[in-house]
């Protein structure tokens, strides 16, 4: 640990954990400040607070006091005796009224905010699950004919309960199910004399919303004209836009418990990317009589913010009597080998995964070079040159098509395996090949990733685009959620270059071909969920660059997050913390 990583004023247990690299400066300082304000002098409580801050940084919403020592695995540290540690926390002034900390199940420790949000999500989901008269669906046979058996079963579950979690990996027909289910619900409303149901489609990012719109419209195009007429023009939007931005606040919205959303049916895609906080804001805005359909892949990476809501919903509701999770199993997107590779990664089968990577199939490639620079140059530079050529010609749509042909995905942002390094490297190669100044921020063919929502411009976090040459200079063309948008480059502030992108940022998007650059095996970001998410971004071909040890390390490490939501949802039968 460097001097700059040390909390110089830390003493006792906090100092030991800081010097061992378990707690960083922020963890220590927050723990010290909270304990000082709460007049808490017990260093065991201070350690629990510091570890809780650390857990939140890692995406957990709470700290499991019973397992944290084994999870961290730092030998030789002065861990408190478990029973005494729990007793000290339980007796702390920080759990008194008004509470800073909460204990759940005698082992899960929360800050007050996340305790309240988790309790609210559980309460709202269970309230929405209140039994209602079943919806009759005479069009099942027409909308889900032979060959749609899995999708039909999922739709049957969805019409039988007010809240449905629809899960499945890429290409399993989640969007097909959603589109036909919406047609089913619209027909049911018409046959019962009800007005056309108001429907909303949403996703966590602009890119995911654009894909949802495109996919649903594609599926609706396969249905009868009467179904398309009943549904009208369905356009997806971001969850933030659905809830309505409130000026001056990044966590509160126009629609809330006092101003509910008007929709009868709400579909949220890519729910694995939804944080606990955003799910809390969504649920409090849903009308009590609305139908909520949460769609996603629980094996993907969870939200970059705290929580693993989709996985918790799947586990918790599956354990609850009278509630079913609609799960799709059969993938129709990939070639056989990519689908098999994704399944092997999901199950953590290292031998099978390595065998498939080394199979020599044209759809899967494993590059085990120690230094992959030359190989990456042979892949990335031709793609960048083709993108540049289309951009120089002003061919915006062609440039966007080329942009979607390949993605380089990295686990890290910085370092030799990181996005920043490879973005600079590609620009250096372009400079050598074309004479383009490598320091230019804006240039024809620059691939763009939007990193923040801009409601005025209608561009959203996760949108992608490319800089093209126009009659009056360079323009930024963005593939937005509802249409292709064109701006002067000076109007875009929150964008970054996207010759490479992080695997986290790639969620909700696809490319014809994907190259996955694995970090060294000791990277804390290297997990089974990370590798699965990266591989399943590919439509036709995936290339994995890394070592066997990195692959094995990824498959052996789970991105598990501490949470009590599953237990709350499961009810008394599942109330014990596993």
Coordinates of C-alpha atoms in Angstrom, one line a residue:
X1 CA 0.0 0.0 0.0
X2 CA 1.3 3.5 -0.9
X3 CA 1.5 6.3 1.6
X4 CA -1.3 8.1 -0.3
X5 CA -3.6 5.1 0.4
X6 CA -3.1 5.2 4.2
X7 CA -5.5 6.9 6.6
X8 CA -2.8 8.6 8.7
X9 CA -5.1 9.4 11.6
X10 CA -6.5 5.9 11.8
X11 CA -5.7 4.0 15.0
X12 CA -6.4 0.5 16.4
X13 CA -8.5 -1.9 14.3
X14 CA -9.2 0.7 11.6
X15 CA -5.5 1.3 11.2
X16 CA -4.8 -2.4 10.9
X17 CA -7.5 -3.0 8.2
X18 CA -6.4 0.1 6.3
X19 CA -2.7 -0.9 6.3
X20 CA -3.7 -4.4 5.1
X21 CA -5.5 -2.8 2.1
X22 CA -9.0 -4.0 3.2
X23 CA -10.3 -0.5 4.0
X24 CA -9.3 2.5 2.0
X25 CA -9.0 6.1 3.2
X26 CA -12.7 7.0 2.5
X27 CA -13.9 3.9 4.3
X28 CA -11.9 4.9 7.4
X29 CA -12.9 8.5 7.3
X30 CA -16.6 7.9 6.9
X31 CA -16.5 5.3 9.8
X32 CA -14.6 7.8 12.0
X33 CA -17.0 10.7 11.2
X34 CA -20.2 8.6 11.8
X35 CA -18.9 7.2 15.1
X36 CA -17.9 10.7 16.2
X37 CA -21.3 12.2 15.4
X38 CA -23.0 9.3 17.1
X39 CA -20.7 9.4 20.1
X40 CA -19.8 5.7 19.5
X41 CA -16.4 4.8 21.0
X42 CA -16.4 1.0 20.4
X43 CA -13.8 0.3 17.6
X44 CA -15.7 -2.9 16.7
X45 CA -18.6 -0.7 15.6
X46 CA -16.3 1.6 13.8
X47 CA -14.9 -1.4 11.9
X48 CA -18.4 -2.6 11.0
X49 CA -19.2 0.9 9.6
X50 CA -16.0 1.0 7.6
X51 CA -16.6 -2.4 6.1
X52 CA -20.2 -1.4 5.3
X53 CA -18.9 1.6 3.4
X54 CA -16.5 -0.8 1.6
X55 CA -19.4 -3.1 0.8
X56 CA -21.5 -0.3 -0.7
X57 CA -18.6 0.6 -3.0
X58 CA -18.7 -3.0 -4.2
X59 CA -22.4 -2.9 -5.0
X60 CA -23.8 -4.5 -1.9
X61 CA -26.6 -2.8 0.0
X62 CA -25.6 -4.2 3.3
X63 CA -22.8 -6.0 5.2
X64 CA -23.1 -9.7 6.3
X65 CA -21.3 -9.6 9.6
X66 CA -21.4 -13.4 9.8
X67 CA -19.5 -14.0 6.5
X68 CA -17.4 -10.9 5.9
X69 CA -14.2 -12.3 7.5
X70 CA -14.3 -15.4 5.3
X71 CA -15.3 -13.4 2.2
X72 CA -12.4 -11.0 2.5
X73 CA -10.0 -13.7 3.5
X74 CA -7.4 -11.4 5.0
X75 CA -5.3 -13.6 7.4
X76 CA -3.7 -12.1 10.5
X77 CA -6.2 -9.3 11.0
X78 CA -7.7 -8.6 14.4
X79 CA -11.3 -9.7 13.5
X80 CA -13.7 -9.3 16.4
X81 CA -15.2 -12.5 17.9
X82 CA -18.5 -12.9 15.9
X83 CA -20.8 -13.0 18.9
X84 CA -19.2 -10.1 20.6
X85 CA -19.1 -8.1 17.4
X86 CA -22.8 -8.6 16.8
X87 CA -23.6 -7.7 20.5
X88 CA -21.5 -4.5 20.2
X89 CA -23.3 -3.4 17.0
X90 CA -26.7 -4.2 18.5
X91 CA -25.9 -2.1 21.6
X92 CA -24.5 0.8 19.6
X93 CA -26.0 4.3 19.8
X94 CA -26.0 4.2 16.0
X95 CA -28.9 1.8 16.0
X96 CA -30.9 3.9 18.4
X97 CA -33.7 6.2 17.3
X98 CA -33.2 7.9 15.0
X99 CA -31.1 5.1 13.5
X100 CA -28.0 5.5 11.4
X101 CA -27.7 1.7 11.2
X102 CA -30.1 -1.2 11.1
X103 CA -29.7 -4.9 11.7
X104 CA -31.7 -7.5 9.9
X105 CA -31.7 -11.2 10.8
X106 CA -29.0 -10.7 13.4
X107 CA -26.3 -10.5 10.7
X108 CA -27.1 -8.0 7.9
X109 CA -26.0 -4.4 8.7
X110 CA -27.5 -1.5 6.7
X111 CA -27.3 2.2 6.6
X112 CA -30.7 3.7 7.1
X113 CA -31.2 4.8 3.5
X114 CA -30.7 1.4 2.0
X115 CA -32.7 -0.3 4.8
X116 CA -35.7 1.9 4.0
X117 CA -35.3 1.4 0.2
X118 CA -35.1 -2.4 0.5
X119 CA -38.0 -2.5 2.8
X120 CA -40.0 -0.3 0.5
X121 CA -39.2 -2.4 -2.6
X122 CA -40.3 -5.5 -0.8
X123 CA -43.4 -3.9 0.5
X124 CA -44.4 -2.5 -2.9
X125 CA -43.8 -5.7 -4.8
X126 CA -45.8 -7.7 -2.4
X127 CA -48.6 -5.1 -2.4
X128 CA -48.8 -5.3 -6.2
X129 CA -49.0 -9.1 -6.0
X130 CA -52.4 -8.8 -4.3
X131 CA -54.6 -11.4 -6.1
X132 CA -57.0 -10.0 -8.7
X133 CA -59.5 -11.6 -11.0
X134 CA -57.6 -13.6 -13.7
X135 CA -57.4 -12.2 -17.2
X136 CA -59.0 -14.4 -19.8
X137 CA -56.9 -14.7 -22.9
X138 CA -58.7 -16.2 -25.9
X139 CA -55.9 -15.4 -28.3
X140 CA -53.3 -17.6 -26.8
X141 CA -53.4 -20.1 -29.6
X142 CA -53.2 -17.5 -32.3
X143 CA -50.4 -15.4 -30.7
X144 CA -48.4 -18.3 -29.4
X145 CA -48.8 -21.1 -31.9
X146 CA -46.8 -24.3 -32.1
X147 CA -43.1 -23.5 -31.7
X148 CA -43.7 -20.8 -29.2
X149 CA -44.2 -23.2 -26.3
X150 CA -41.8 -21.6 -23.8
X151 CA -43.0 -18.1 -24.7
X152 CA -46.7 -19.2 -24.3
X153 CA -46.0 -20.6 -20.8
X154 CA -44.3 -17.4 -19.8
X155 CA -47.3 -15.4 -21.1
X156 CA -49.7 -17.6 -19.2
X157 CA -47.7 -16.8 -16.0
X158 CA -47.8 -13.1 -16.8
X159 CA -51.6 -12.9 -17.3
X160 CA -52.1 -14.8 -14.1
X161 CA -50.3 -12.4 -11.7
X162 CA -50.0 -8.6 -11.5
X163 CA -46.2 -8.6 -11.2
X164 CA -44.1 -10.9 -13.5
X165 CA -40.4 -11.4 -13.6
X166 CA -39.5 -12.7 -17.1
X167 CA -36.0 -14.1 -17.3
X168 CA -33.8 -15.6 -20.0
X169 CA -30.4 -15.3 -21.6
X170 CA -29.8 -13.5 -24.9
X171 CA -31.9 -14.8 -27.8
X172 CA -34.3 -16.8 -25.7
X173 CA -37.3 -14.8 -26.9
X174 CA -37.9 -12.3 -24.1
X175 CA -38.9 -9.5 -26.5
X176 CA -41.0 -11.9 -28.6
X177 CA -42.9 -12.9 -25.4
X178 CA -43.3 -9.2 -24.4
X179 CA -44.7 -8.1 -27.8
X180 CA -47.2 -10.9 -28.1
X181 CA -48.2 -10.6 -24.4
X182 CA -49.0 -6.9 -25.0
X183 CA -51.1 -7.9 -28.0
X184 CA -52.8 -10.4 -25.8
X185 CA -53.6 -7.9 -23.1
X186 CA -54.9 -5.4 -25.7
X187 CA -57.2 -7.9 -27.2
X188 CA -58.5 -8.9 -23.8
X189 CA -59.3 -5.3 -23.0
X190 CA -61.2 -4.9 -26.2
X191 CA -63.2 -8.1 -25.7
X192 CA -64.2 -7.1 -22.2
X193 CA -65.3 -3.6 -23.3
X194 CA -62.4 -1.9 -21.5
X195 CA -60.5 1.0 -23.0
X196 CA -57.2 0.4 -24.7
X197 CA -54.6 -0.2 -21.9
X198 CA -52.0 2.5 -21.6
X199 CA -48.7 0.8 -22.0
X200 CA -45.1 2.0 -21.2
X201 CA -41.9 0.4 -22.3
X202 CA -38.7 1.4 -20.4
X203 CA -35.1 0.4 -19.9
X204 CA -32.3 1.7 -17.7
X205 CA -30.2 3.3 -20.6
X206 CA -31.0 5.1 -23.8
X207 CA -29.3 2.4 -25.8
X208 CA -31.2 -0.4 -24.2
X209 CA -34.4 1.6 -24.8
X210 CA -33.6 2.0 -28.5
X211 CA -33.0 -1.7 -28.8
X212 CA -36.2 -2.5 -27.0
X213 CA -38.2 -0.2 -29.3
X214 CA -36.6 -1.7 -32.4
X215 CA -37.1 -5.3 -31.2
X216 CA -40.7 -4.8 -30.1
X217 CA -41.6 -3.1 -33.4
X218 CA -39.9 -5.9 -35.3
X219 CA -41.9 -8.5 -33.4
X220 CA -45.2 -6.5 -33.9
X221 CA -44.5 -6.5 -37.6
X222 CA -45.0 -10.3 -37.6
X223 CA -48.5 -10.0 -36.0
X224 CA -51.8 -9.4 -37.7
X225 CA -52.8 -5.9 -38.6
X226 CA -55.5 -5.9 -36.0
X227 CA -52.9 -6.5 -33.3
X228 CA -50.7 -3.6 -34.5
X229 CA -53.8 -1.4 -34.6
X230 CA -54.7 -2.2 -31.0
X231 CA -51.2 -1.5 -29.7
X232 CA -50.5 1.6 -31.7
X233 CA -46.9 3.1 -31.8
X234 CA -44.9 1.7 -28.9
X235 CA -41.8 3.7 -28.1
X236 CA -39.5 2.7 -25.2
X237 CA -37.8 5.3 -23.1
X238 CA -35.4 5.4 -20.2
X239 CA -36.7 4.6 -16.7
X240 CA -35.6 8.1 -15.7
X241 CA -37.6 9.7 -18.5
X242 CA -40.6 7.6 -17.7
X243 CA -40.6 8.8 -14.1
X244 CA -40.0 12.4 -15.2
X245 CA -37.1 14.5 -14.2
X246 CA -37.4 16.8 -11.3
X247 CA -35.2 19.9 -11.6
X248 CA -32.6 20.1 -9.0
X249 CA -32.7 16.4 -8.0
X250 CA -31.0 13.4 -9.4
X251 CA -32.8 10.9 -7.1
X252 CA -36.4 12.1 -7.0
X253 CA -38.9 12.3 -9.9
X254 CA -42.1 13.9 -11.0
X255 CA -44.0 10.6 -10.7
X256 CA -44.0 9.2 -7.2
X257 CA -46.5 7.9 -4.6
X258 CA -48.4 11.1 -4.7
X259 CA -48.4 11.4 -8.5
X260 CA -48.6 7.9 -10.0
X261 CA -47.8 6.9 -13.5
X262 CA -50.9 6.7 -15.6
X263 CA -50.0 3.4 -17.3
X264 CA -52.0 0.1 -17.0
X265 CA -49.0 -2.0 -18.2
X266 CA -45.4 -1.2 -17.6
X267 CA -42.5 -3.3 -19.1
X268 CA -39.0 -2.7 -17.9
X269 CA -36.2 -4.4 -20.0
X270 CA -32.6 -5.0 -18.8
X271 CA -33.8 -5.1 -15.2
X272 CA -30.4 -6.5 -14.1
X273 CA -29.1 -3.0 -14.6
X274 CA -31.6 -1.4 -12.3
X275 CA -30.3 -0.4 -8.9
X276 CA -32.1 -0.7 -5.6
X277 CA -32.7 3.0 -5.5
X278 CA -34.1 3.3 -9.0
X279 CA -36.4 0.3 -8.4
X280 CA -37.7 2.0 -5.3
X281 CA -38.5 5.1 -7.2
X282 CA -40.2 3.1 -10.0
X283 CA -42.3 1.0 -7.7
X284 CA -43.6 3.9 -5.6
X285 CA -44.8 5.5 -8.9
X286 CA -46.7 2.4 -10.2
X287 CA -50.5 2.4 -9.7
X288 CA -51.8 -0.3 -7.4
X289 CA -53.9 -1.8 -10.1
X290 CA -51.2 -1.7 -12.8
X291 CA -49.5 -4.7 -14.3
X292 CA -45.7 -4.7 -14.0
X293 CA -43.4 -6.9 -16.2
X294 CA -39.7 -6.9 -15.3
X295 CA -37.5 -8.5 -18.0
X296 CA -33.9 -9.4 -17.8
X297 CA -31.0 -11.9 -17.4
X298 CA -30.1 -12.5 -13.8
X299 CA -26.8 -14.0 -14.8
X300 CA -25.5 -10.7 -16.2
X301 CA -23.6 -8.1 -14.2
X302 CA -25.8 -6.2 -11.8
X303 CA -26.2 -2.4 -11.7
X304 CA -23.1 -0.3 -11.3
X305 CA -24.9 1.2 -8.3
X306 CA -25.9 -0.7 -5.1
X307 CA -28.2 -3.7 -5.4
X308 CA -28.8 -6.9 -7.3
X309 CA -32.5 -6.4 -7.6
X310 CA -33.3 -8.8 -10.5
X311 CA -31.5 -11.7 -9.0
X312 CA -33.1 -11.0 -5.6
X313 CA -36.6 -10.9 -7.3
X314 CA -36.0 -14.2 -9.0
X315 CA -34.8 -15.9 -5.9
X316 CA -37.2 -14.3 -3.5
X317 CA -40.4 -14.7 -5.6
X318 CA -39.5 -18.2 -6.6
X319 CA -39.6 -19.2 -2.9
X320 CA -42.9 -17.6 -2.3
X321 CA -46.1 -19.7 -2.5
X322 CA -48.4 -18.7 -5.3
X323 CA -45.9 -16.7 -7.3
X324 CA -44.1 -17.9 -10.4
X325 CA -41.1 -16.5 -12.3
X326 CA -41.4 -16.9 -16.1
X327 CA -38.1 -18.3 -17.3
X328 CA -37.1 -18.8 -20.9
X329 CA -34.3 -21.4 -21.5
X330 CA -33.7 -22.0 -25.2
X331 CA -31.5 -19.5 -27.1
X332 CA -32.3 -18.8 -30.7
X333 CA -29.8 -15.9 -31.3
X334 CA -26.4 -17.5 -31.3
X335 CA -24.7 -20.1 -33.4
X336 CA -24.6 -23.3 -31.5
X337 CA -21.1 -22.8 -30.2
X338 CA -21.6 -19.3 -28.7
X339 CA -24.7 -20.4 -27.0
X340 CA -22.9 -23.4 -25.6
X341 CA -20.0 -21.2 -24.5
X342 CA -22.4 -18.9 -22.7
X343 CA -24.1 -21.8 -20.9
X344 CA -20.7 -23.2 -19.8
X345 CA -19.6 -19.9 -18.4
X346 CA -23.0 -19.4 -16.6
X347 CA -22.6 -22.8 -14.9
X348 CA -18.9 -22.2 -14.0
X349 CA -17.6 -25.2 -16.0
X350 CA -14.0 -24.3 -16.6
X351 CA -13.1 -27.4 -18.6
X352 CA -16.1 -27.1 -20.9
X353 CA -15.5 -23.3 -21.4
X354 CA -11.8 -23.8 -22.3
X355 CA -12.6 -26.6 -24.7
X356 CA -15.2 -24.5 -26.5
X357 CA -12.8 -21.5 -26.7
X358 CA -10.2 -23.7 -28.2
X359 CA -12.5 -25.6 -30.6
X360 CA -11.3 -23.7 -33.7
X361 CA -14.9 -22.8 -34.7
X362 CA -15.2 -19.7 -36.8
X363 CA -17.6 -18.2 -34.3
X364 CA -15.4 -18.5 -31.3
X365 CA -11.7 -17.6 -31.0
X366 CA -9.3 -17.8 -28.0
X367 CA -6.1 -15.7 -28.3
X368 CA -3.7 -16.8 -25.6
X369 CA -0.8 -14.4 -26.5
X370 CA 1.1 -12.9 -23.6
X371 CA 1.1 -9.6 -25.5
X372 CA -2.0 -9.2 -27.7
X373 CA -1.1 -5.8 -29.1
X374 CA -0.3 -7.0 -32.7
X375 CA -3.4 -9.2 -32.8
X376 CA -5.6 -6.3 -31.5
X377 CA -4.1 -4.0 -34.1
X378 CA -5.0 -6.4 -36.9
X379 CA -8.7 -6.3 -35.6
X380 CA -9.2 -2.7 -34.4
X381 CA -7.3 -0.7 -37.0
X382 CA -9.2 -2.0 -40.1
X383 CA -12.5 -1.4 -38.3
X384 CA -11.4 2.2 -37.3
X385 CA -10.3 2.9 -40.9
X386 CA -13.6 1.8 -42.4
X387 CA -15.5 3.9 -39.8
X388 CA -13.3 6.9 -40.7
X389 CA -13.8 6.4 -44.4
X390 CA -17.6 6.4 -44.1
X391 CA -17.5 9.4 -41.7
X392 CA -15.3 11.4 -44.1
X393 CA -17.9 10.8 -46.9
X394 CA -20.7 12.0 -44.6
X395 CA -22.4 8.6 -44.8
X396 CA -23.9 8.8 -41.3
X397 CA -26.1 5.6 -41.5
X398 CA -23.3 3.6 -43.0
X399 CA -21.0 4.8 -40.3
X400 CA -23.5 3.8 -37.6
X401 CA -23.8 0.3 -39.2
X402 CA -20.0 -0.1 -39.2
X403 CA -19.9 1.0 -35.6
X404 CA -22.2 -1.8 -34.7
X405 CA -20.0 -4.4 -36.4
X406 CA -17.4 -4.7 -33.7
X407 CA -16.8 -3.9 -30.0
X408 CA -13.7 -4.2 -27.9
X409 CA -14.8 -4.9 -24.4
X410 CA -12.5 -4.4 -21.3
X411 CA -13.0 -5.1 -17.6
X412 CA -11.1 -2.0 -16.5
X413 CA -11.1 1.7 -17.4
X414 CA -7.4 2.3 -16.7
X415 CA -4.1 0.4 -17.0
X416 CA -2.8 -1.9 -19.8
X417 CA -6.1 -3.8 -20.0
X418 CA -8.2 -0.7 -19.7
X419 CA -10.5 1.3 -22.0
X420 CA -8.4 4.5 -21.8
X421 CA -5.2 2.7 -22.9
X422 CA -6.8 1.1 -25.9
X423 CA -8.7 4.2 -27.0
X424 CA -5.4 6.0 -27.1
X425 CA -3.7 3.2 -28.8
X426 CA -6.2 3.0 -31.7
X427 CA -5.9 6.8 -32.1
X428 CA -2.2 6.4 -32.3
X429 CA -2.5 3.7 -34.9
X430 CA -4.9 5.9 -36.9
X431 CA -2.4 8.8 -36.7
X432 CA 0.4 6.6 -38.0
X433 CA -1.8 5.3 -40.8
X434 CA -3.5 8.5 -41.9
X435 CA -1.5 11.4 -40.6
X436 CA -4.4 12.5 -38.4
X437 CA -3.1 14.3 -35.3
X438 CA -3.4 11.9 -32.4
X439 CA -4.2 14.7 -30.0
X440 CA -7.4 15.8 -31.8
X441 CA -10.4 15.4 -29.6
X442 CA -12.9 15.6 -32.5
X443 CA -12.3 13.9 -35.8
X444 CA -14.2 12.1 -38.5
X445 CA -14.8 8.5 -37.5
X446 CA -14.5 9.1 -33.7
X447 CA -16.9 6.6 -32.1
X448 CA -18.9 8.1 -29.3
X449 CA -20.4 6.8 -26.1
X450 CA -22.8 9.1 -24.2
X451 CA -22.1 9.0 -20.5
X452 CA -24.9 11.1 -19.0
X453 CA -28.6 11.8 -19.7
X454 CA -29.3 15.1 -21.6
X455 CA -33.0 15.5 -21.6
X456 CA -32.9 18.7 -23.6
X457 CA -31.0 17.0 -26.5
X458 CA -32.9 13.7 -26.0
X459 CA -29.6 11.7 -25.7
X460 CA -29.2 9.3 -22.8
X461 CA -26.5 7.5 -20.9
X462 CA -25.4 4.5 -23.1
X463 CA -26.3 5.9 -26.4
X464 CA -23.7 5.4 -29.1
X465 CA -22.7 7.4 -32.2
X466 CA -20.0 8.6 -34.5
X467 CA -18.5 11.9 -35.7
X468 CA -19.1 12.5 -39.4
X469 CA -18.0 15.2 -41.8
X470 CA -20.8 17.5 -42.9
X471 CA -21.0 20.5 -45.3
X472 CA -20.4 22.9 -42.4
X473 CA -17.9 20.8 -40.4
X474 CA -17.9 17.9 -38.1
X475 CA -21.2 16.6 -36.7
X476 CA -22.0 14.1 -34.0
X477 CA -24.6 11.5 -35.1
X478 CA -26.2 9.6 -32.3
X479 CA -28.3 6.4 -32.5
X480 CA -30.9 7.7 -30.0
X481 CA -33.8 5.8 -28.4
X482 CA -36.3 6.9 -30.9
X483 CA -34.4 8.2 -33.9
X484 CA -31.0 9.1 -35.3
X485 CA -30.0 12.5 -33.9
X486 CA -27.5 14.9 -35.5
X487 CA -25.7 17.7 -33.5
X488 CA -22.9 20.1 -33.8
X489 CA -20.0 18.5 -31.7
X490 CA -19.9 21.6 -29.5
X491 CA -23.4 20.7 -28.1
X492 CA -22.3 17.4 -26.7
X493 CA -20.5 17.5 -23.3
X494 CA -20.8 14.1 -21.6
X495 CA -19.3 11.8 -24.2
X496 CA -16.2 9.7 -24.5
X497 CA -14.3 7.9 -27.2
X498 CA -15.5 4.3 -27.8
X499 CA -12.9 2.4 -29.8
X500 CA -13.1 0.3 -26.6
X501 CA -15.7 0.3 -23.9
X502 CA -16.1 -1.4 -20.5
X503 CA -18.1 -4.6 -20.2
X504 CA -20.4 -2.8 -17.7
X505 CA -21.2 -0.1 -20.2
X506 CA -21.8 -2.7 -22.9
X507 CA -24.9 -4.1 -21.1
X508 CA -28.1 -3.4 -23.1
X509 CA -26.1 -3.4 -26.4
X510 CA -25.0 -5.9 -29.0
X511 CA -22.4 -6.1 -31.9
X512 CA -22.0 -8.5 -34.7
X513 CA -18.5 -9.3 -33.4
X514 CA -17.1 -8.8 -29.9
X515 CA -13.5 -9.0 -28.7
X516 CA -13.1 -9.5 -24.9
X517 CA -9.8 -8.4 -23.4
X518 CA -9.4 -10.2 -20.1
X519 CA -7.2 -8.7 -17.3
X520 CA -4.7 -10.7 -15.3
X521 CA -6.1 -13.4 -13.0
X522 CA -5.7 -11.3 -9.8
X523 CA -8.1 -8.6 -11.0
X524 CA -11.0 -8.1 -8.6
X525 CA -13.3 -7.2 -11.5
X526 CA -12.7 -10.6 -13.1
X527 CA -15.9 -12.6 -12.4
X528 CA -18.1 -15.2 -14.0
X529 CA -20.8 -12.6 -14.5
X530 CA -18.4 -10.3 -16.2
X531 CA -17.2 -12.9 -18.7
X532 CA -20.8 -14.1 -19.3
X533 CA -22.0 -10.5 -20.0
X534 CA -19.1 -9.8 -22.4
X535 CA -19.5 -13.0 -24.4
X536 CA -23.3 -12.6 -24.7
X537 CA -22.9 -9.2 -26.3
X538 CA -21.9 -10.9 -29.6
X539 CA -24.4 -11.8 -32.3
X540 CA -22.2 -13.8 -34.6
X541 CA -18.6 -14.1 -33.3
X542 CA -16.7 -13.7 -30.1
X543 CA -13.0 -13.4 -29.6
X544 CA -11.5 -13.8 -26.1
X545 CA -8.0 -12.5 -25.5
X546 CA -6.4 -13.7 -22.2
X547 CA -4.8 -16.6 -20.4
X548 CA -6.2 -19.8 -19.2
X549 CA -5.6 -18.7 -15.7
X550 CA -7.7 -15.6 -16.3
X551 CA -10.5 -17.7 -17.7
X552 CA -10.4 -20.0 -14.7
X553 CA -10.2 -17.1 -12.3
X554 CA -13.3 -15.5 -13.8
X555 CA -15.3 -18.7 -13.6
X556 CA -14.3 -19.3 -10.0
X557 CA -15.2 -15.9 -8.8
X558 CA -18.8 -14.8 -8.4
X559 CA -20.0 -11.1 -8.3
X560 CA -22.1 -11.8 -5.2
X561 CA -23.7 -8.8 -3.5
X562 CA -25.0 -8.8 0.1
X563 CA -28.7 -8.1 0.3
X564 CA -31.8 -8.9 2.3
X565 CA -34.3 -8.4 -0.4
X566 CA -34.6 -12.0 -1.3
X567 CA -35.4 -13.0 2.3
X568 CA -38.0 -10.2 2.6
X569 CA -39.7 -11.2 -0.6
X570 CA -39.7 -14.9 0.2
X571 CA -41.6 -14.3 3.4
X572 CA -41.5 -16.4 6.6
X573 CA -40.4 -19.5 4.9
X574 CA -37.3 -17.8 3.5
X575 CA -36.7 -15.3 6.2
X576 CA -33.5 -16.9 7.5
X577 CA -30.4 -15.4 6.0
X578 CA -28.5 -18.0 3.9

